[in-house]
Amino acid sequence: MTDEQQATATDWNRPIIEEFRANAGKVGGPFEGSLLVLLTTTGARTGRRRTNPAIYLRDGERILVFASNAGAPANPAWYHNLLANPEVTVEIGDGARVETYTATAAVLRGEERDRLYAHQARLVPAFADYQAGLSRAIPVVALRRSGAAPDSARAQAAGE
């Protein structure tokens, strides 16, 4: 992403981020009624922290985000950033308060990615439209709170 493209994205995201934080996660405009999370990544090239809004889906203890980039041919900059540095900051609101925590990002692959993307596309048909217009597979990223045990480890510990 060029510096000019980053400046344009930042200008577009800034009011959404401010509204999210002012209203404990609720926003209007194109994201009204959507499950929205703020994702802060560390720039792969610059090392600068950048915050972006993203639609999310809960999957057990994980938050899933989708690198759709609104159907653009390239993945969003935040996706490249978390590939380089998977430790991210998550802000998630419920209308009353915003919870902020550190999470580790993992890109989902294969059947798991396909199943969860298809589920999101059923919930939010725009995601089906985004994928239909692209030759790239839109990445699905699982965000797990840092220090949280993976689902299988938690289940095994409970069994012991």
mmCIF file with all atom_site columns, C-alpha atoms in Angstrom:
data_model
loop_
_atom_site.group_PDB
_atom_site.id
_atom_site.type_symbol
_atom_site.label_atom_id
_atom_site.label_alt_id
_atom_site.label_comp_id
_atom_site.label_asym_id
_atom_site.label_entity_id
_atom_site.label_seq_id
_atom_site.pdbx_PDB_ins_code
_atom_site.Cartn_x
_atom_site.Cartn_y
_atom_site.Cartn_z
_atom_site.occupancy
_atom_site.B_iso_or_equiv
_atom_site.pdbx_formal_charge
_atom_site.auth_seq_id
_atom_site.auth_comp_id
_atom_site.auth_asym_id
_atom_site.auth_atom_id
_atom_site.pdbx_PDB_model_num
ATOM 1   C CA . MET A 1 1   ? 0.000   0.000   0.000  1.00 0.00 ? 1   MET A CA 1
ATOM 2   C CA . THR A 1 2   ? 1.424   3.376   -0.954 1.00 0.00 ? 2   THR A CA 1
ATOM 3   C CA . ASP A 1 3   ? 1.594   6.194   1.583  1.00 0.00 ? 3   ASP A CA 1
ATOM 4   C CA . GLU A 1 4   ? -1.197  7.952   -0.337 1.00 0.00 ? 4   GLU A CA 1
ATOM 5   C CA . GLN A 1 5   ? -3.445  4.858   -0.181 1.00 0.00 ? 5   GLN A CA 1
ATOM 6   C CA . GLN A 1 6   ? -2.692  4.503   3.549  1.00 0.00 ? 6   GLN A CA 1
ATOM 7   C CA . ALA A 1 7   ? -3.601  8.158   4.122  1.00 0.00 ? 7   ALA A CA 1
ATOM 8   C CA . THR A 1 8   ? -6.908  7.668   2.281  1.00 0.00 ? 8   THR A CA 1
ATOM 9   C CA . ALA A 1 9   ? -7.723  4.533   4.326  1.00 0.00 ? 9   ALA A CA 1
ATOM 10  C CA . THR A 1 10  ? -6.804  6.336   7.548  1.00 0.00 ? 10  THR A CA 1
ATOM 11  C CA . ASP A 1 11  ? -9.009  9.307   6.645  1.00 0.00 ? 11  ASP A CA 1
ATOM 12  C CA . TRP A 1 12  ? -11.947 6.974   5.893  1.00 0.00 ? 12  TRP A CA 1
ATOM 13  C CA . ASN A 1 13  ? -11.435 4.880   9.049  1.00 0.00 ? 13  ASN A CA 1
ATOM 14  C CA . ARG A 1 14  ? -10.832 7.731   11.524 1.00 0.00 ? 14  ARG A CA 1
ATOM 15  C CA . PRO A 1 15  ? -14.492 8.790   12.004 1.00 0.00 ? 15  PRO A CA 1
ATOM 16  C CA . ILE A 1 16  ? -15.601 5.142   12.267 1.00 0.00 ? 16  ILE A CA 1
ATOM 17  C CA . ILE A 1 17  ? -12.986 4.477   14.957 1.00 0.00 ? 17  ILE A CA 1
ATOM 18  C CA . GLU A 1 18  ? -13.950 7.653   16.853 1.00 0.00 ? 18  GLU A CA 1
ATOM 19  C CA . GLU A 1 19  ? -17.660 6.760   16.703 1.00 0.00 ? 19  GLU A CA 1
ATOM 20  C CA . PHE A 1 20  ? -16.927 3.186   17.817 1.00 0.00 ? 20  PHE A CA 1
ATOM 21  C CA . ARG A 1 21  ? -14.981 4.388   20.858 1.00 0.00 ? 21  ARG A CA 1
ATOM 22  C CA . ALA A 1 22  ? -17.491 7.125   21.730 1.00 0.00 ? 22  ALA A CA 1
ATOM 23  C CA . ASN A 1 23  ? -20.460 4.716   21.546 1.00 0.00 ? 23  ASN A CA 1
ATOM 24  C CA . ALA A 1 24  ? -18.970 1.579   23.114 1.00 0.00 ? 24  ALA A CA 1
ATOM 25  C CA . GLY A 1 25  ? -18.759 -0.275  19.823 1.00 0.00 ? 25  GLY A CA 1
ATOM 26  C CA . LYS A 1 26  ? -21.910 0.959   18.083 1.00 0.00 ? 26  LYS A CA 1
ATOM 27  C CA . VAL A 1 27  ? -21.615 2.877   14.822 1.00 0.00 ? 27  VAL A CA 1
ATOM 28  C CA . GLY A 1 28  ? -23.883 4.084   12.047 1.00 0.00 ? 28  GLY A CA 1
ATOM 29  C CA . GLY A 1 29  ? -23.257 4.506   8.359  1.00 0.00 ? 29  GLY A CA 1
ATOM 30  C CA . PRO A 1 30  ? -22.119 1.500   6.338  1.00 0.00 ? 30  PRO A CA 1
ATOM 31  C CA . PHE A 1 31  ? -21.402 -0.528  9.507  1.00 0.00 ? 31  PHE A CA 1
ATOM 32  C CA . GLU A 1 32  ? -24.704 0.165   11.282 1.00 0.00 ? 32  GLU A CA 1
ATOM 33  C CA . GLY A 1 33  ? -25.978 -3.032  12.884 1.00 0.00 ? 33  GLY A CA 1
ATOM 34  C CA . SER A 1 34  ? -22.782 -4.926  12.056 1.00 0.00 ? 34  SER A CA 1
ATOM 35  C CA . LEU A 1 35  ? -20.570 -6.739  14.517 1.00 0.00 ? 35  LEU A CA 1
ATOM 36  C CA . LEU A 1 36  ? -17.559 -4.456  14.420 1.00 0.00 ? 36  LEU A CA 1
ATOM 37  C CA . VAL A 1 37  ? -14.184 -4.804  16.074 1.00 0.00 ? 37  VAL A CA 1
ATOM 38  C CA . LEU A 1 38  ? -11.202 -2.470  16.064 1.00 0.00 ? 38  LEU A CA 1
ATOM 39  C CA . LEU A 1 39  ? -8.019  -4.296  15.179 1.00 0.00 ? 39  LEU A CA 1
ATOM 40  C CA . THR A 1 40  ? -4.656  -2.681  15.879 1.00 0.00 ? 40  THR A CA 1
ATOM 41  C CA . THR A 1 41  ? -1.683  -4.192  14.094 1.00 0.00 ? 41  THR A CA 1
ATOM 42  C CA . THR A 1 42  ? 1.977   -3.295  13.880 1.00 0.00 ? 42  THR A CA 1
ATOM 43  C CA . GLY A 1 43  ? 3.126   -2.195  10.426 1.00 0.00 ? 43  GLY A CA 1
ATOM 44  C CA . ALA A 1 44  ? 5.197   -4.881  8.719  1.00 0.00 ? 44  ALA A CA 1
ATOM 45  C CA . ARG A 1 45  ? 7.399   -2.287  7.042  1.00 0.00 ? 45  ARG A CA 1
ATOM 46  C CA . THR A 1 46  ? 7.088   0.775   9.269  1.00 0.00 ? 46  THR A CA 1
ATOM 47  C CA . GLY A 1 47  ? 6.607   -0.714  12.731 1.00 0.00 ? 47  GLY A CA 1
ATOM 48  C CA . ARG A 1 48  ? 3.841   1.846   13.320 1.00 0.00 ? 48  ARG A CA 1
ATOM 49  C CA . ARG A 1 49  ? 0.650   0.816   15.091 1.00 0.00 ? 49  ARG A CA 1
ATOM 50  C CA . ARG A 1 50  ? -2.455  1.121   12.926 1.00 0.00 ? 50  ARG A CA 1
ATOM 51  C CA . THR A 1 51  ? -6.089  0.621   13.874 1.00 0.00 ? 51  THR A CA 1
ATOM 52  C CA . ASN A 1 52  ? -8.736  -0.586  11.430 1.00 0.00 ? 52  ASN A CA 1
ATOM 53  C CA . PRO A 1 53  ? -12.405 -1.463  11.841 1.00 0.00 ? 53  PRO A CA 1
ATOM 54  C CA . ALA A 1 54  ? -13.381 -4.953  10.736 1.00 0.00 ? 54  ALA A CA 1
ATOM 55  C CA . ILE A 1 55  ? -16.534 -7.039  10.690 1.00 0.00 ? 55  ILE A CA 1
ATOM 56  C CA . TYR A 1 56  ? -16.194 -10.000 13.016 1.00 0.00 ? 56  TYR A CA 1
ATOM 57  C CA . LEU A 1 57  ? -17.870 -13.273 13.872 1.00 0.00 ? 57  LEU A CA 1
ATOM 58  C CA . ARG A 1 58  ? -17.610 -15.052 17.205 1.00 0.00 ? 58  ARG A CA 1
ATOM 59  C CA . ASP A 1 59  ? -16.448 -18.653 17.076 1.00 0.00 ? 59  ASP A CA 1
ATOM 60  C CA . GLY A 1 60  ? -16.300 -19.962 20.621 1.00 0.00 ? 60  GLY A CA 1
ATOM 61  C CA . GLU A 1 61  ? -13.495 -18.131 22.391 1.00 0.00 ? 61  GLU A CA 1
ATOM 62  C CA . ARG A 1 62  ? -12.155 -16.762 19.111 1.00 0.00 ? 62  ARG A CA 1
ATOM 63  C CA . ILE A 1 63  ? -13.047 -13.681 17.121 1.00 0.00 ? 63  ILE A CA 1
ATOM 64  C CA . LEU A 1 64  ? -12.900 -14.200 13.355 1.00 0.00 ? 64  LEU A CA 1
ATOM 65  C CA . VAL A 1 65  ? -12.128 -11.343 10.990 1.00 0.00 ? 65  VAL A CA 1
ATOM 66  C CA . PHE A 1 66  ? -12.262 -11.454 7.204  1.00 0.00 ? 66  PHE A CA 1
ATOM 67  C CA . ALA A 1 67  ? -9.642  -9.790  4.997  1.00 0.00 ? 67  ALA A CA 1
ATOM 68  C CA . SER A 1 68  ? -12.217 -8.919  2.331  1.00 0.00 ? 68  SER A CA 1
ATOM 69  C CA . ASN A 1 69  ? -11.005 -5.378  1.735  1.00 0.00 ? 69  ASN A CA 1
ATOM 70  C CA . ALA A 1 70  ? -14.586 -4.692  0.554  1.00 0.00 ? 70  ALA A CA 1
ATOM 71  C CA . GLY A 1 71  ? -14.012 -6.981  -2.426 1.00 0.00 ? 71  GLY A CA 1
ATOM 72  C CA . ALA A 1 72  ? -10.806 -5.286  -3.635 1.00 0.00 ? 72  ALA A CA 1
ATOM 73  C CA . PRO A 1 73  ? -8.349  -7.470  -5.564 1.00 0.00 ? 73  PRO A CA 1
ATOM 74  C CA . ALA A 1 74  ? -5.624  -7.172  -2.884 1.00 0.00 ? 74  ALA A CA 1
ATOM 75  C CA . ASN A 1 75  ? -5.700  -8.099  0.770  1.00 0.00 ? 75  ASN A CA 1
ATOM 76  C CA . PRO A 1 76  ? -5.974  -5.157  3.187  1.00 0.00 ? 76  PRO A CA 1
ATOM 77  C CA . ALA A 1 77  ? -2.784  -3.743  4.746  1.00 0.00 ? 77  ALA A CA 1
ATOM 78  C CA . TRP A 1 78  ? -3.812  -4.956  8.213  1.00 0.00 ? 78  TRP A CA 1
ATOM 79  C CA . TYR A 1 79  ? -3.675  -8.540  6.930  1.00 0.00 ? 79  TYR A CA 1
ATOM 80  C CA . HIS A 1 80  ? -0.068  -8.174  5.758  1.00 0.00 ? 80  HIS A CA 1
ATOM 81  C CA . ASN A 1 81  ? 0.784   -6.533  9.075  1.00 0.00 ? 81  ASN A CA 1
ATOM 82  C CA . LEU A 1 82  ? -0.552  -9.398  11.186 1.00 0.00 ? 82  LEU A CA 1
ATOM 83  C CA . LEU A 1 83  ? 1.266   -11.941 9.023  1.00 0.00 ? 83  LEU A CA 1
ATOM 84  C CA . ALA A 1 84  ? 4.504   -10.176 9.980  1.00 0.00 ? 84  ALA A CA 1
ATOM 85  C CA . ASN A 1 85  ? 3.467   -9.645  13.612 1.00 0.00 ? 85  ASN A CA 1
ATOM 86  C CA . PRO A 1 86  ? 0.549   -11.795 14.797 1.00 0.00 ? 86  PRO A CA 1
ATOM 87  C CA . GLU A 1 87  ? 0.269   -10.054 18.190 1.00 0.00 ? 87  GLU A CA 1
ATOM 88  C CA . VAL A 1 88  ? -2.609  -7.583  17.802 1.00 0.00 ? 88  VAL A CA 1
ATOM 89  C CA . THR A 1 89  ? -4.846  -5.453  19.979 1.00 0.00 ? 89  THR A CA 1
ATOM 90  C CA . VAL A 1 90  ? -8.584  -6.050  19.843 1.00 0.00 ? 90  VAL A CA 1
ATOM 91  C CA . GLU A 1 91  ? -11.260 -3.568  20.896 1.00 0.00 ? 91  GLU A CA 1
ATOM 92  C CA . ILE A 1 92  ? -14.753 -4.994  21.048 1.00 0.00 ? 92  ILE A CA 1
ATOM 93  C CA . GLY A 1 93  ? -17.846 -3.191  22.317 1.00 0.00 ? 93  GLY A CA 1
ATOM 94  C CA . ASP A 1 94  ? -21.310 -4.193  23.437 1.00 0.00 ? 94  ASP A CA 1
ATOM 95  C CA . GLY A 1 95  ? -22.960 -0.775  23.452 1.00 0.00 ? 95  GLY A CA 1
ATOM 96  C CA . ALA A 1 96  ? -22.223 -0.268  27.140 1.00 0.00 ? 96  ALA A CA 1
ATOM 97  C CA . ARG A 1 97  ? -18.433 -0.622  27.246 1.00 0.00 ? 97  ARG A CA 1
ATOM 98  C CA . VAL A 1 98  ? -15.418 -1.467  25.107 1.00 0.00 ? 98  VAL A CA 1
ATOM 99  C CA . GLU A 1 99  ? -13.142 -4.304  26.124 1.00 0.00 ? 99  GLU A CA 1
ATOM 100 C CA . THR A 1 100 ? -9.532  -4.071  24.955 1.00 0.00 ? 100 THR A CA 1
ATOM 101 C CA . TYR A 1 101 ? -7.153  -7.015  24.978 1.00 0.00 ? 101 TYR A CA 1
ATOM 102 C CA . THR A 1 102 ? -4.125  -8.482  23.245 1.00 0.00 ? 102 THR A CA 1
ATOM 103 C CA . ALA A 1 103 ? -4.691  -11.403 20.914 1.00 0.00 ? 103 ALA A CA 1
ATOM 104 C CA . THR A 1 104 ? -2.708  -13.680 18.657 1.00 0.00 ? 104 THR A CA 1
ATOM 105 C CA . ALA A 1 105 ? -3.810  -13.901 15.035 1.00 0.00 ? 105 ALA A CA 1
ATOM 106 C CA . ALA A 1 106 ? -3.787  -17.147 13.052 1.00 0.00 ? 106 ALA A CA 1
ATOM 107 C CA . VAL A 1 107 ? -4.840  -17.478 9.402  1.00 0.00 ? 107 VAL A CA 1
ATOM 108 C CA . LEU A 1 108 ? -7.310  -20.329 8.916  1.00 0.00 ? 108 LEU A CA 1
ATOM 109 C CA . ARG A 1 109 ? -6.781  -22.724 6.039  1.00 0.00 ? 109 ARG A CA 1
ATOM 110 C CA . GLY A 1 110 ? -8.558  -25.460 4.123  1.00 0.00 ? 110 GLY A CA 1
ATOM 111 C CA . GLU A 1 111 ? -11.920 -26.822 5.219  1.00 0.00 ? 111 GLU A CA 1
ATOM 112 C CA . GLU A 1 112 ? -12.022 -24.726 8.385  1.00 0.00 ? 112 GLU A CA 1
ATOM 113 C CA . ARG A 1 113 ? -11.512 -21.506 6.422  1.00 0.00 ? 113 ARG A CA 1
ATOM 114 C CA . ASP A 1 114 ? -14.047 -22.516 3.782  1.00 0.00 ? 114 ASP A CA 1
ATOM 115 C CA . ARG A 1 115 ? -16.697 -23.553 6.325  1.00 0.00 ? 115 ARG A CA 1
ATOM 116 C CA . LEU A 1 116 ? -16.367 -20.396 8.424  1.00 0.00 ? 116 LEU A CA 1
ATOM 117 C CA . TYR A 1 117 ? -16.263 -18.073 5.413  1.00 0.00 ? 117 TYR A CA 1
ATOM 118 C CA . ALA A 1 118 ? -19.393 -19.727 4.009  1.00 0.00 ? 118 ALA A CA 1
ATOM 119 C CA . HIS A 1 119 ? -21.109 -19.254 7.380  1.00 0.00 ? 119 HIS A CA 1
ATOM 120 C CA . GLN A 1 120 ? -20.194 -15.542 7.394  1.00 0.00 ? 120 GLN A CA 1
ATOM 121 C CA . ALA A 1 121 ? -21.417 -15.203 3.786  1.00 0.00 ? 121 ALA A CA 1
ATOM 122 C CA . ARG A 1 122 ? -24.787 -16.675 4.800  1.00 0.00 ? 122 ARG A CA 1
ATOM 123 C CA . LEU A 1 123 ? -25.033 -14.204 7.705  1.00 0.00 ? 123 LEU A CA 1
ATOM 124 C CA . VAL A 1 124 ? -23.819 -11.203 5.686  1.00 0.00 ? 124 VAL A CA 1
ATOM 125 C CA . PRO A 1 125 ? -24.470 -11.748 1.950  1.00 0.00 ? 125 PRO A CA 1
ATOM 126 C CA . ALA A 1 126 ? -22.043 -8.969  0.966  1.00 0.00 ? 126 ALA A CA 1
ATOM 127 C CA . PHE A 1 127 ? -19.244 -11.402 1.847  1.00 0.00 ? 127 PHE A CA 1
ATOM 128 C CA . ALA A 1 128 ? -20.552 -13.862 -0.766 1.00 0.00 ? 128 ALA A CA 1
ATOM 129 C CA . ASP A 1 129 ? -20.568 -11.025 -3.300 1.00 0.00 ? 129 ASP A CA 1
ATOM 130 C CA . TYR A 1 130 ? -17.006 -10.015 -2.365 1.00 0.00 ? 130 TYR A CA 1
ATOM 131 C CA . GLN A 1 131 ? -15.703 -13.559 -2.857 1.00 0.00 ? 131 GLN A CA 1
ATOM 132 C CA . ALA A 1 132 ? -17.623 -14.118 -6.098 1.00 0.00 ? 132 ALA A CA 1
ATOM 133 C CA . GLY A 1 133 ? -15.893 -11.139 -7.692 1.00 0.00 ? 133 GLY A CA 1
ATOM 134 C CA . LEU A 1 134 ? -12.351 -12.194 -6.772 1.00 0.00 ? 134 LEU A CA 1
ATOM 135 C CA . SER A 1 135 ? -9.745  -14.663 -7.916 1.00 0.00 ? 135 SER A CA 1
ATOM 136 C CA . ARG A 1 136 ? -8.109  -14.627 -4.449 1.00 0.00 ? 136 ARG A CA 1
ATOM 137 C CA . ALA A 1 137 ? -9.598  -16.528 -1.536 1.00 0.00 ? 137 ALA A CA 1
ATOM 138 C CA . ILE A 1 138 ? -10.502 -13.981 1.139  1.00 0.00 ? 138 ILE A CA 1
ATOM 139 C CA . PRO A 1 139 ? -8.456  -14.857 4.223  1.00 0.00 ? 139 PRO A CA 1
ATOM 140 C CA . VAL A 1 140 ? -10.205 -15.714 7.481  1.00 0.00 ? 140 VAL A CA 1
ATOM 141 C CA . VAL A 1 141 ? -8.185  -14.826 10.572 1.00 0.00 ? 141 VAL A CA 1
ATOM 142 C CA . ALA A 1 142 ? -8.847  -16.196 14.039 1.00 0.00 ? 142 ALA A CA 1
ATOM 143 C CA . LEU A 1 143 ? -7.992  -13.892 16.925 1.00 0.00 ? 143 LEU A CA 1
ATOM 144 C CA . ARG A 1 144 ? -7.440  -15.672 20.223 1.00 0.00 ? 144 ARG A CA 1
ATOM 145 C CA . ARG A 1 145 ? -6.989  -13.719 23.438 1.00 0.00 ? 145 ARG A CA 1
ATOM 146 C CA . SER A 1 146 ? -3.326  -13.982 24.466 1.00 0.00 ? 146 SER A CA 1
ATOM 147 C CA . GLY A 1 147 ? -2.871  -16.456 27.267 1.00 0.00 ? 147 GLY A CA 1
ATOM 148 C CA . ALA A 1 148 ? -6.072  -18.328 26.347 1.00 0.00 ? 148 ALA A CA 1
ATOM 149 C CA . ALA A 1 149 ? -5.662  -22.050 25.900 1.00 0.00 ? 149 ALA A CA 1
ATOM 150 C CA . PRO A 1 150 ? -6.635  -23.455 22.493 1.00 0.00 ? 150 PRO A CA 1
ATOM 151 C CA . ASP A 1 151 ? -10.068 -25.115 22.480 1.00 0.00 ? 151 ASP A CA 1
ATOM 152 C CA . SER A 1 152 ? -8.586  -28.644 22.328 1.00 0.00 ? 152 SER A CA 1
ATOM 153 C CA . ALA A 1 153 ? -6.152  -27.961 25.195 1.00 0.00 ? 153 ALA A CA 1
ATOM 154 C CA . ARG A 1 154 ? -8.975  -26.521 27.317 1.00 0.00 ? 154 ARG A CA 1
ATOM 155 C CA . ALA A 1 155 ? -11.142 -29.568 26.637 1.00 0.00 ? 155 ALA A CA 1
ATOM 156 C CA . GLN A 1 156 ? -8.287  -31.928 27.489 1.00 0.00 ? 156 GLN A CA 1
ATOM 157 C CA . ALA A 1 157 ? -7.534  -30.053 30.725 1.00 0.00 ? 157 ALA A CA 1
ATOM 158 C CA . ALA A 1 158 ? -11.217 -30.233 31.685 1.00 0.00 ? 158 ALA A CA 1
ATOM 159 C CA . GLY A 1 159 ? -11.177 -33.997 31.060 1.00 0.00 ? 159 GLY A CA 1
ATOM 160 C CA . GLU A 1 160 ? -8.168  -34.471 33.352 1.00 0.00 ? 160 GLU A CA 1
#
